[in-house]
């Protein structure tokens, strides 16, 4: 029986959600961090969206947020010219790294020992978290604000996307550019998939897939509206995208066919990411909410429960209720 | 018409009174015992941890008692940017993020009621 998608709305933020990231799978499940213009990034349980805590300390909009694999550390990038590292279990602030301009992007190495930052001062920085007083290694070259900087190739290289309409691949040791991609417009988002070395880039209405090592183009797909973010499923069978028209789109990666589109958000979608187990994807929007969407609609997972028609009309169904995908309960 | 997928409940939202990170959660209990000691890499035995915890409890209690003692008293707050203001202390919020004060004397006048952001305060003093 075909089921209709019921997204789960996570409320709490009071301004647009501009970035989100999942941790890896830990013994306590997986976690989700959201960056918001209200300056208060939040940590949530990844499979349910339940709020765990809010990282308090930033004095400006938070533009980027990330978790390490084990979800023991969090890092955030903000408009108050700082990047902060947090203990993701206690919520305590561990480090404040001062920058000369708005910080937009933060990314941990696999072993969580180094933090990569990038922002409006056009410089990529590498901080040793165990030696925070030491001067960070700096990589310059971009001629405009950096939107995203990510570790790749086993933390030996760095991928960066900036408003100068380029995506650059840097060698960490030599800090030299290895390869560069130029576009006609600014790249709106970038996602790196280590398993398979795939780079997902969005610009305009296009979602493009590149080989992350060679920066060779694999394929491009055009969406009906301007896309702000896209994410490839861990099994590389689907990808999802969202942007200006408030909708989430789901595509078949092999055939490039648009499979589904979902309405639900009340504003443009700024970020979308698949969970590490691929069972759901989370979207963050201008409307201040995060929504969790099932990859396979109809499957029992997290807070979603597959209910057979007989159970729906039974008298004991007070713990189960149906909420349609639209209209939404206003957050 | 497709049947909408059923949901057990909605995701839980933030607690308006706290910043979360429940210290009673299994994850916190399992992973946070290491934050008790301020030295991260030396092995600390349970006696040392116990002693440190006693010291922490004492300091915390003293701090909370100073907040009680300060209530309705004139307090001088020394803040960043060489700001020194006087105010009557009212209360602190649970996470000591904001102080509620009255009759805050500022260079541009007296603010009847105000909130001071604690992270902007370097030190404060008052007479017992």
Coordinates of N, CA, C and O in Angstrom, one line a residue, chain A residues 170-328:
Chain A
X170 N 43.2 21.6 -2.5 CA 44.5 22.0 -2.0 C 45.2 20.8 -1.4 O 44.6 19.9 -0.8
X171 N 46.5 20.8 -1.5 CA 47.3 19.8 -0.8 C 47.6 20.4 0.6 O 48.0 21.6 0.7
X172 N 47.3 19.6 1.6 CA 47.4 20.1 3.0 C 48.9 20.5 3.4 O 49.1 21.5 4.0
X173 N 49.8 19.6 3.0 CA 51.2 19.9 3.3 C 51.8 21.1 2.6 O 52.4 21.9 3.2
X174 N 51.6 21.1 1.3 CA 52.3 22.1 0.5 C 51.4 23.4 0.5 O 51.9 24.5 0.1
X175 N 50.2 23.3 0.8 CA 49.2 24.4 0.7 C 49.0 24.9 -0.7 O 48.5 26.0 -0.9
X176 N 49.4 24.1 -1.6 CA 49.3 24.6 -3.0 C 48.0 24.0 -3.6 O 47.5 23.0 -3.2
X177 N 47.5 24.7 -4.7 CA 46.3 24.3 -5.3 C 46.7 23.1 -6.2 O 47.6 23.2 -7.0
X178 N 45.9 22.0 -6.1 CA 46.2 20.8 -6.9 C 45.3 20.9 -8.2 O 45.8 20.6 -9.3
X179 N 44.1 21.3 -8.0 CA 43.1 21.4 -9.2 C 42.1 22.5 -8.8 O 41.8 22.7 -7.7
X180 N 41.5 23.0 -9.9 CA 40.5 24.1 -9.7 C 39.3 23.9 -10.6 O 39.5 23.5 -11.8
X181 N 38.1 24.1 -10.2 CA 36.9 24.1 -11.1 C 36.4 25.5 -11.1 O 36.3 26.2 -10.0
X182 N 36.0 26.0 -12.3 CA 35.4 27.4 -12.4 C 34.0 27.3 -12.9 O 33.7 26.4 -13.7
X183 N 33.1 28.1 -12.3 CA 31.7 28.0 -12.7 C 31.3 29.4 -13.2 O 31.9 30.4 -12.9
X184 N 30.1 29.5 -13.8 CA 29.5 30.7 -14.2 C 28.8 31.5 -13.1 O 28.5 32.6 -13.2
X185 N 28.6 30.7 -12.0 CA 27.9 31.4 -10.9 C 28.5 30.8 -9.6 O 29.2 29.8 -9.6
X186 N 28.1 31.4 -8.5 CA 28.6 30.9 -7.2 C 28.0 29.6 -6.9 O 26.9 29.3 -7.2
X187 N 28.9 28.7 -6.3 CA 28.5 27.4 -5.8 C 27.6 27.6 -4.5 O 28.1 28.3 -3.6
X188 N 26.5 27.0 -4.5 CA 25.6 27.2 -3.3 C 25.9 26.2 -2.2 O 25.7 26.5 -1.0
X189 N 26.4 25.0 -2.5 CA 26.7 24.0 -1.5 C 27.6 23.0 -2.0 O 27.8 22.8 -3.2
X190 N 28.2 22.3 -1.1 CA 29.2 21.2 -1.4 C 29.1 20.1 -0.4 O 29.0 20.4 0.8
X191 N 29.1 18.9 -0.8 CA 29.1 17.7 0.1 C 30.2 16.8 -0.4 O 30.3 16.5 -1.6
X192 N 30.9 16.2 0.6 CA 32.0 15.3 0.2 C 31.6 13.9 0.7 O 31.3 13.8 1.9
X193 N 31.6 12.9 -0.1 CA 31.3 11.5 0.3 C 32.6 10.7 0.2 O 33.1 10.4 -0.9
X194 N 33.3 10.4 1.4 CA 34.6 9.8 1.4 C 34.5 8.4 0.7 O 35.4 8.0 0.0
X195 N 33.4 7.7 1.0 CA 33.3 6.3 0.5 C 32.9 6.4 -1.0 O 31.8 6.7 -1.3
X196 N 33.9 6.3 -1.9 CA 33.6 6.4 -3.3 C 34.1 7.7 -3.8 O 34.1 7.9 -5.0
X197 N 34.6 8.6 -2.9 CA 35.3 9.8 -3.3 C 34.4 10.6 -4.3 O 34.8 11.0 -5.4
X198 N 33.2 10.9 -3.8 CA 32.2 11.7 -4.7 C 32.1 13.1 -4.1 O 32.0 13.3 -2.8
X199 N 32.0 14.1 -4.9 CA 31.8 15.5 -4.5 C 30.5 15.9 -5.1 O 30.3 15.8 -6.3
X200 N 29.6 16.4 -4.3 CA 28.3 16.9 -4.7 C 28.3 18.4 -4.6 O 28.5 19.0 -3.6
X201 N 28.1 19.1 -5.8 CA 28.1 20.5 -5.8 C 26.8 21.0 -6.4 O 26.3 20.5 -7.3
X202 N 26.3 22.1 -5.8 CA 25.1 22.7 -6.4 C 25.3 24.1 -6.8 O 26.1 24.9 -6.1
X203 N 24.8 24.5 -7.9 CA 24.9 25.9 -8.4 C 23.7 26.2 -9.3 O 23.3 25.3 -10.0
X204 N 23.1 27.3 -9.1 CA 21.9 27.6 -9.9 C 20.8 26.5 -9.7 O 20.5 26.2 -8.6
X205 N 20.3 25.9 -10.8 CA 19.4 24.9 -10.7 C 20.0 23.5 -10.9 O 19.3 22.5 -11.0
X206 N 21.3 23.5 -10.8 CA 22.1 22.3 -11.2 C 22.6 21.6 -9.9 O 23.1 22.2 -9.0
X207 N 22.5 20.2 -9.9 CA 23.2 19.4 -8.9 C 24.3 18.7 -9.7 O 23.9 17.9 -10.7
X208 N 25.5 18.8 -9.4 CA 26.6 18.2 -10.1 C 27.4 17.3 -9.3 O 27.6 17.5 -8.1
X209 N 27.9 16.2 -9.9 CA 28.6 15.1 -9.1 C 30.0 15.0 -9.8 O 30.1 14.9 -11.0
X210 N 31.0 15.1 -8.9 CA 32.4 15.1 -9.4 C 33.2 14.0 -8.7 O 32.8 13.6 -7.6
X211 N 34.2 13.5 -9.3 CA 35.2 12.6 -8.6 C 36.0 13.5 -7.7 O 36.6 14.5 -8.2
X212 N 36.0 13.3 -6.4 CA 36.6 14.2 -5.5 C 38.2 14.2 -5.6 O 38.8 15.2 -5.2
X213 N 38.8 13.2 -6.2 CA 40.2 13.1 -6.3 C 40.7 13.9 -7.5 O 41.7 14.6 -7.5
X214 N 40.0 13.6 -8.6 CA 40.5 14.2 -9.9 C 39.7 15.5 -10.3 O 40.1 16.2 -11.2
X215 N 38.5 15.7 -9.6 CA 37.6 16.7 -10.0 C 37.1 16.6 -11.4 O 36.7 17.5 -12.1
X216 N 37.1 15.3 -11.9 CA 36.4 15.1 -13.1 C 34.9 15.0 -12.9 O 34.4 14.5 -11.9
X217 N 34.2 15.6 -13.9 CA 32.7 15.6 -13.8 C 32.2 14.2 -14.0 O 32.5 13.5 -15.0
X218 N 31.2 13.7 -13.1 CA 30.6 12.5 -13.3 C 29.3 12.7 -14.1 O 29.0 12.1 -15.1
X219 N 28.4 13.5 -13.5 CA 27.2 13.9 -14.1 C 26.5 15.1 -13.6 O 26.9 15.5 -12.5
X220 N 25.6 15.7 -14.3 CA 24.8 16.9 -13.7 C 23.4 16.6 -13.9 O 23.0 15.9 -14.8
X221 N 22.6 17.1 -13.0 CA 21.1 17.0 -13.1 C 20.5 18.4 -12.8 O 21.0 19.1 -12.0
X222 N 19.5 18.7 -13.6 CA 18.9 20.0 -13.5 C 17.5 19.9 -12.8 O 16.8 19.0 -13.1
X223 N 17.3 20.8 -11.8 CA 16.1 20.8 -11.0 C 15.1 21.9 -11.5 O 15.6 22.7 -12.3
X224 N 13.9 21.8 -11.1 CA 12.9 22.8 -11.6 C 13.1 24.2 -11.0 O 12.6 25.2 -11.5
X225 N 13.9 24.3 -9.9 CA 14.1 25.6 -9.2 C 15.5 25.7 -8.8 O 16.3 24.7 -8.8
X226 N 15.9 26.9 -8.4 CA 17.3 27.1 -7.9 C 17.5 26.3 -6.6 O 16.7 26.3 -5.7
X227 N 18.6 25.5 -6.6 CA 18.9 24.6 -5.6 C 20.0 25.1 -4.6 O 21.0 25.7 -5.0
X228 N 19.7 25.1 -3.3 CA 20.7 25.6 -2.3 C 21.5 24.5 -1.8 O 22.6 24.7 -1.2
X229 N 21.0 23.2 -1.8 CA 21.8 22.1 -1.1 C 21.3 20.8 -1.7 O 20.1 20.6 -2.0
X230 N 22.2 19.8 -1.7 CA 21.9 18.5 -2.2 C 22.7 17.5 -1.4 O 23.8 17.8 -0.9
X231 N 22.2 16.3 -1.3 CA 22.9 15.2 -0.6 C 22.7 13.9 -1.3 O 21.6 13.6 -1.7
X232 N 23.8 13.1 -1.4 CA 23.8 11.8 -2.0 C 23.6 10.7 -1.0 O 24.3 10.8 0.1
X233 N 22.7 9.8 -1.2 CA 22.5 8.7 -0.3 C 23.8 7.8 -0.2 O 24.5 7.7 -1.1
X234 N 24.1 7.3 1.1 CA 25.3 6.5 1.3 C 25.4 5.3 0.3 O 26.5 5.0 -0.1
X235 N 24.3 4.8 -0.2 CA 24.4 3.7 -1.1 C 24.4 4.2 -2.6 O 24.4 3.4 -3.5
X236 N 24.4 5.5 -2.7 CA 24.5 6.1 -4.1 C 23.4 5.7 -5.0 O 23.6 5.5 -6.2
X237 N 22.2 5.4 -4.5 CA 21.1 5.1 -5.4 C 20.2 6.3 -5.5 O 19.5 6.5 -6.5
X238 N 20.1 7.2 -4.5 CA 19.3 8.4 -4.6 C 20.1 9.6 -4.2 O 21.1 9.5 -3.6
X239 N 19.5 10.8 -4.6 CA 20.0 12.0 -4.0 C 18.8 12.9 -3.8 O 17.8 12.7 -4.4
X240 N 19.0 13.8 -2.8 CA 17.9 14.7 -2.5 C 18.4 16.2 -2.7 O 19.6 16.4 -2.5
X241 N 17.5 17.1 -3.0 CA 17.9 18.5 -3.2 C 16.8 19.4 -2.7 O 15.6 19.0 -2.8
X242 N 17.1 20.6 -2.3 CA 16.1 21.5 -1.9 C 16.6 22.9 -2.2 O 17.8 23.2 -2.3
X243 N 15.7 23.9 -2.4 CA 16.1 25.2 -2.7 C 15.0 26.2 -2.6 O 14.2 26.2 -1.7
X244 N 15.0 27.1 -3.6 CA 14.1 28.3 -3.6 C 12.6 28.0 -3.5 O 11.8 28.9 -3.0
X245 N 12.1 26.9 -4.1 CA 10.7 26.7 -4.2 C 10.1 26.0 -3.0 O 9.0 25.5 -3.0
X246 N 10.9 25.9 -1.9 CA 10.5 25.3 -0.6 C 10.4 23.8 -0.7 O 10.1 23.2 0.4
X247 N 10.5 23.2 -1.8 CA 10.3 21.7 -1.9 C 11.5 20.9 -1.7 O 12.7 21.4 -2.0
X248 N 11.4 19.7 -1.4 CA 12.4 18.7 -1.4 C 12.2 17.8 -2.6 O 11.1 17.3 -2.8
X249 N 13.3 17.6 -3.3 CA 13.2 16.7 -4.5 C 14.1 15.5 -4.2 O 15.1 15.5 -3.7
X250 N 13.5 14.3 -4.7 CA 14.3 13.1 -4.6 C 14.5 12.5 -6.0 O 13.5 12.4 -6.8
X251 N 15.7 12.2 -6.3 CA 16.1 11.7 -7.7 C 16.7 10.4 -7.6 O 17.4 10.0 -6.6
X252 N 16.6 9.6 -8.7 CA 17.4 8.4 -8.8 C 18.7 8.8 -9.4 O 18.8 9.5 -10.4
X253 N 19.8 8.4 -8.7 CA 21.2 8.8 -9.0 C 21.6 8.2 -10.4 O 22.2 8.9 -11.2
X254 N 21.2 7.0 -10.6 CA 21.7 6.3 -11.9 C 21.0 6.9 -13.1 O 21.6 7.2 -14.1
X255 N 19.6 7.0 -13.0 CA 18.9 7.4 -14.2 C 18.6 8.9 -14.2 O 18.1 9.4 -15.2
X256 N 18.9 9.6 -13.1 CA 18.7 11.1 -13.0 C 17.2 11.4 -13.0 O 16.8 12.6 -13.2
X257 N 16.4 10.4 -12.9 CA 14.9 10.7 -12.9 C 14.4 11.3 -11.6 O 14.8 10.8 -10.5
X258 N 13.6 12.3 -11.7 CA 13.0 12.9 -10.5 C 11.9 11.9 -10.0 O 11.0 11.5 -10.8
X259 N 12.1 11.4 -8.8 CA 11.2 10.3 -8.3 C 10.0 11.0 -7.5 O 8.9 10.5 -7.6
X260 N 10.3 11.9 -6.6 CA 9.3 12.5 -5.8 C 9.7 13.9 -5.5 O 10.8 14.3 -5.6
X261 N 8.6 14.7 -5.1 CA 8.9 16.0 -4.6 C 8.0 16.2 -3.4 O 6.8 15.7 -3.4
X262 N 8.5 16.9 -2.4 CA 7.7 17.0 -1.2 C 7.5 18.5 -0.8 O 8.5 19.2 -0.7
X263 N 6.3 18.9 -0.5 CA 6.1 20.2 0.0 C 6.1 20.1 1.6 O 5.8 19.0 2.1
X264 N 6.3 21.2 2.2 CA 6.3 21.1 3.7 C 6.9 22.3 4.3 O 6.3 22.9 5.3
X265 N 8.0 22.7 3.8 CA 8.6 23.9 4.4 C 7.9 25.2 4.0 O 7.3 25.2 2.9
X266 N 8.0 26.2 4.8 CA 7.3 27.5 4.5 C 8.3 28.5 4.0 O 8.0 29.7 4.0
X267 N 9.5 28.1 3.7 CA 10.5 29.0 3.2 C 11.5 28.2 2.4 O 11.5 27.0 2.4
X268 N 12.4 28.9 1.7 CA 13.5 28.2 0.9 C 14.2 27.2 1.8 O 14.5 27.4 3.0
X269 N 14.6 26.1 1.2 CA 15.4 25.1 1.9 C 16.9 25.4 1.7 O 17.4 25.6 0.6
X270 N 17.6 25.6 2.9 CA 19.0 26.0 2.8 C 20.0 24.8 2.9 O 21.1 25.0 2.3
X271 N 19.6 23.8 3.5 CA 20.5 22.6 3.6 C 19.7 21.3 3.7 O 18.6 21.3 4.2
X272 N 20.3 20.3 3.2 CA 19.7 19.0 3.3 C 20.8 17.9 3.3 O 21.9 18.1 2.7
X273 N 20.7 16.9 4.2 CA 21.7 15.9 4.4 C 21.1 14.6 4.7 O 20.1 14.5 5.5
X274 N 21.6 13.5 4.1 CA 21.2 12.2 4.5 C 21.8 11.8 5.8 O 22.9 12.2 6.1
X275 N 21.1 11.0 6.6 CA 21.6 10.5 7.8 C 22.7 9.4 7.5 O 22.7 8.9 6.3
X276 N 23.6 9.1 8.4 CA 24.7 8.1 8.1 C 24.2 6.8 7.7 O 24.8 6.1 6.9
X277 N 23.0 6.4 8.2 CA 22.5 5.0 7.8 C 21.5 5.2 6.5 O 21.0 4.2 6.1
X278 N 21.4 6.4 6.0 CA 20.6 6.6 4.8 C 19.1 6.4 5.0 O 18.3 6.5 4.0
X279 N 18.6 6.2 6.2 CA 17.2 5.9 6.4 C 16.3 7.2 6.4 O 15.1 7.1 6.1
X280 N 17.0 8.3 6.6 CA 16.2 9.6 6.5 C 17.1 10.7 6.1 O 18.3 10.5 6.0
X281 N 16.5 11.8 5.7 CA 17.3 13.0 5.4 C 16.7 14.2 6.1 O 15.5 14.2 6.4
X282 N 17.5 15.1 6.5 CA 17.1 16.3 7.2 C 17.2 17.5 6.4 O 18.2 17.6 5.6
X283 N 16.3 18.4 6.5 CA 16.3 19.7 5.7 C 16.2 20.8 6.7 O 15.4 20.7 7.7
X284 N 16.9 21.9 6.4 CA 16.8 23.1 7.2 C 16.3 24.2 6.3 O 16.8 24.3 5.2
X285 N 15.5 25.1 6.9 CA 14.8 26.1 6.0 C 14.8 27.5 6.6 O 15.1 27.7 7.8
X286 N 14.6 28.4 5.7 CA 14.4 29.8 6.1 C 13.2 30.0 7.1 O 13.2 30.9 7.9
X287 N 12.3 29.0 7.1 CA 11.2 29.1 8.0 C 11.6 28.7 9.5 O 10.7 28.7 10.4
X288 N 12.9 28.5 9.7 CA 13.3 28.2 11.1 C 13.1 26.8 11.6 O 13.4 26.5 12.8
X289 N 12.7 25.9 10.7 CA 12.5 24.5 11.2 C 13.5 23.6 10.5 O 14.0 23.9 9.4
X290 N 13.6 22.4 11.1 CA 14.3 21.3 10.5 C 13.2 20.3 10.2 O 12.3 20.1 11.1
X291 N 13.3 19.6 9.2 CA 12.3 18.5 8.9 C 13.1 17.3 8.6 O 14.1 17.3 7.9
X292 N 12.6 16.1 9.1 CA 13.1 14.8 8.9 C 12.2 14.1 7.9 O 11.0 14.1 8.1
X293 N 12.8 13.5 6.9 CA 12.0 12.9 5.8 C 12.5 11.4 5.7 O 13.7 11.2 5.7
X294 N 11.5 10.5 5.5 CA 11.9 9.1 5.3 C 12.4 8.9 3.9 O 11.9 9.4 3.0
X295 N 13.5 8.1 3.8 CA 14.0 7.7 2.5 C 13.0 6.7 1.9 O 12.6 6.8 0.7
X296 N 12.6 5.7 2.7 CA 11.7 4.7 2.2 C 10.3 5.0 3.0 O 10.2 4.6 4.1
X297 N 9.4 5.7 2.3 CA 8.2 6.0 3.0 C 7.4 4.7 3.2 O 7.2 3.9 2.3
X298 N 6.9 4.6 4.4 CA 6.1 3.4 4.8 C 6.9 2.4 5.7 O 6.3 1.5 6.3
X299 N 8.2 2.7 5.8 CA 9.0 1.8 6.7 C 8.9 2.3 8.1 O 8.8 3.4 8.4
X300 N 8.9 1.3 9.1 CA 8.9 1.7 10.5 C 10.3 2.0 10.8 O 11.2 1.2 10.7
X301 N 10.5 3.2 11.3 CA 11.9 3.7 11.6 C 11.8 5.0 12.5 O 11.0 5.8 12.2
X302 N 12.6 5.0 13.5 CA 12.5 6.3 14.4 C 11.1 6.5 14.9 O 10.5 5.6 15.5
X303 N 10.6 7.6 14.6 CA 9.2 7.9 15.1 C 8.1 7.5 14.1 O 6.9 7.6 14.4
X304 N 8.5 7.1 12.9 CA 7.6 6.6 11.9 C 7.2 5.2 12.2 O 8.0 4.3 12.5
X305 N 5.9 4.9 12.1 CA 5.4 3.6 12.4 C 4.5 3.1 11.3 O 3.5 3.8 11.0
X306 N 4.8 2.0 10.7 CA 3.9 1.5 9.7 C 2.7 0.9 10.3 O 2.8 0.0 11.2
X307 N 1.6 1.4 10.0 CA 0.3 1.0 10.7 C -0.5 0.3 9.6 O -0.8 0.9 8.6
X308 N -1.0 -0.9 9.9 CA -1.9 -1.6 8.9 C -3.3 -1.0 9.0 O -3.7 -0.5 10.1
X309 N -4.0 -1.0 7.9 CA -5.4 -0.4 7.9 C -6.3 -0.8 9.1 O -7.0 0.1 9.6
X310 N -6.2 -2.0 9.5 CA -7.1 -2.5 10.6 C -6.7 -1.7 11.9 O -7.5 -1.4 12.7
X311 N -5.4 -1.5 12.1 CA -4.9 -0.8 13.3 C -5.4 0.6 13.4 O -5.6 1.2 14.4
X312 N -5.5 1.2 12.2 CA -5.8 2.7 12.1 C -7.2 2.9 12.7 O -7.5 3.9 13.3
X313 N -8.2 2.0 12.5 CA -9.5 2.2 13.0 C -9.8 1.6 14.3 O -10.8 1.7 14.9
X314 N -8.8 0.9 14.9 CA -9.0 0.2 16.2 C -9.1 1.2 17.3 O -8.6 2.4 17.2
X315 N -9.6 0.8 18.4 CA -9.8 1.7 19.6 C -8.6 2.0 20.3 O -8.5 2.8 21.1
X316 N -7.6 1.1 20.1 CA -6.3 1.3 20.9 C -5.3 2.1 20.2 O -4.1 2.1 20.5
X317 N -5.7 2.8 19.2 CA -4.7 3.6 18.4 C -4.5 5.0 18.9 O -4.2 5.9 18.2
X318 N -4.7 5.2 20.2 CA -4.4 6.6 20.7 C -3.0 7.0 20.8 O -2.7 8.1 21.0
X319 N -2.1 6.0 20.7 CA -0.7 6.4 20.7 C -0.1 6.6 19.3 O 1.0 7.0 19.1
X320 N -1.0 6.3 18.3 CA -0.6 6.5 16.9 C -1.5 7.5 16.3 O -2.7 7.4 16.5
X321 N -1.0 8.4 15.6 CA -1.9 9.3 14.9 C -1.3 9.7 13.6 O -0.1 9.6 13.3
X322 N -2.1 10.1 12.7 CA -1.7 10.4 11.3 C -1.6 11.9 11.2 O -2.5 12.6 11.6
X323 N -0.5 12.4 10.7 CA -0.4 13.8 10.4 C -0.1 13.9 8.9 O 0.9 13.3 8.4
X324 N -0.9 14.6 8.2 CA -0.6 14.7 6.7 C 0.6 15.5 6.5 O 1.0 16.3 7.3
X325 N 1.2 15.4 5.3 CA 2.4 16.1 5.0 C 2.1 17.6 4.8 O 3.0 18.4 5.1
X326 N 0.9 18.0 4.4 CA 0.6 19.4 4.3 C -0.9 19.5 4.5 O -1.6 18.6 4.0
X327 N -1.6 20.4 5.2 CA -1.0 21.5 5.9 C -0.2 21.1 7.1 O -0.5 20.2 7.7
X328 N 0.8 21.9 7.5 CA 1.6 21.6 8.6 C 1.1 22.1 9.9 O 0.4 23.1 9.9

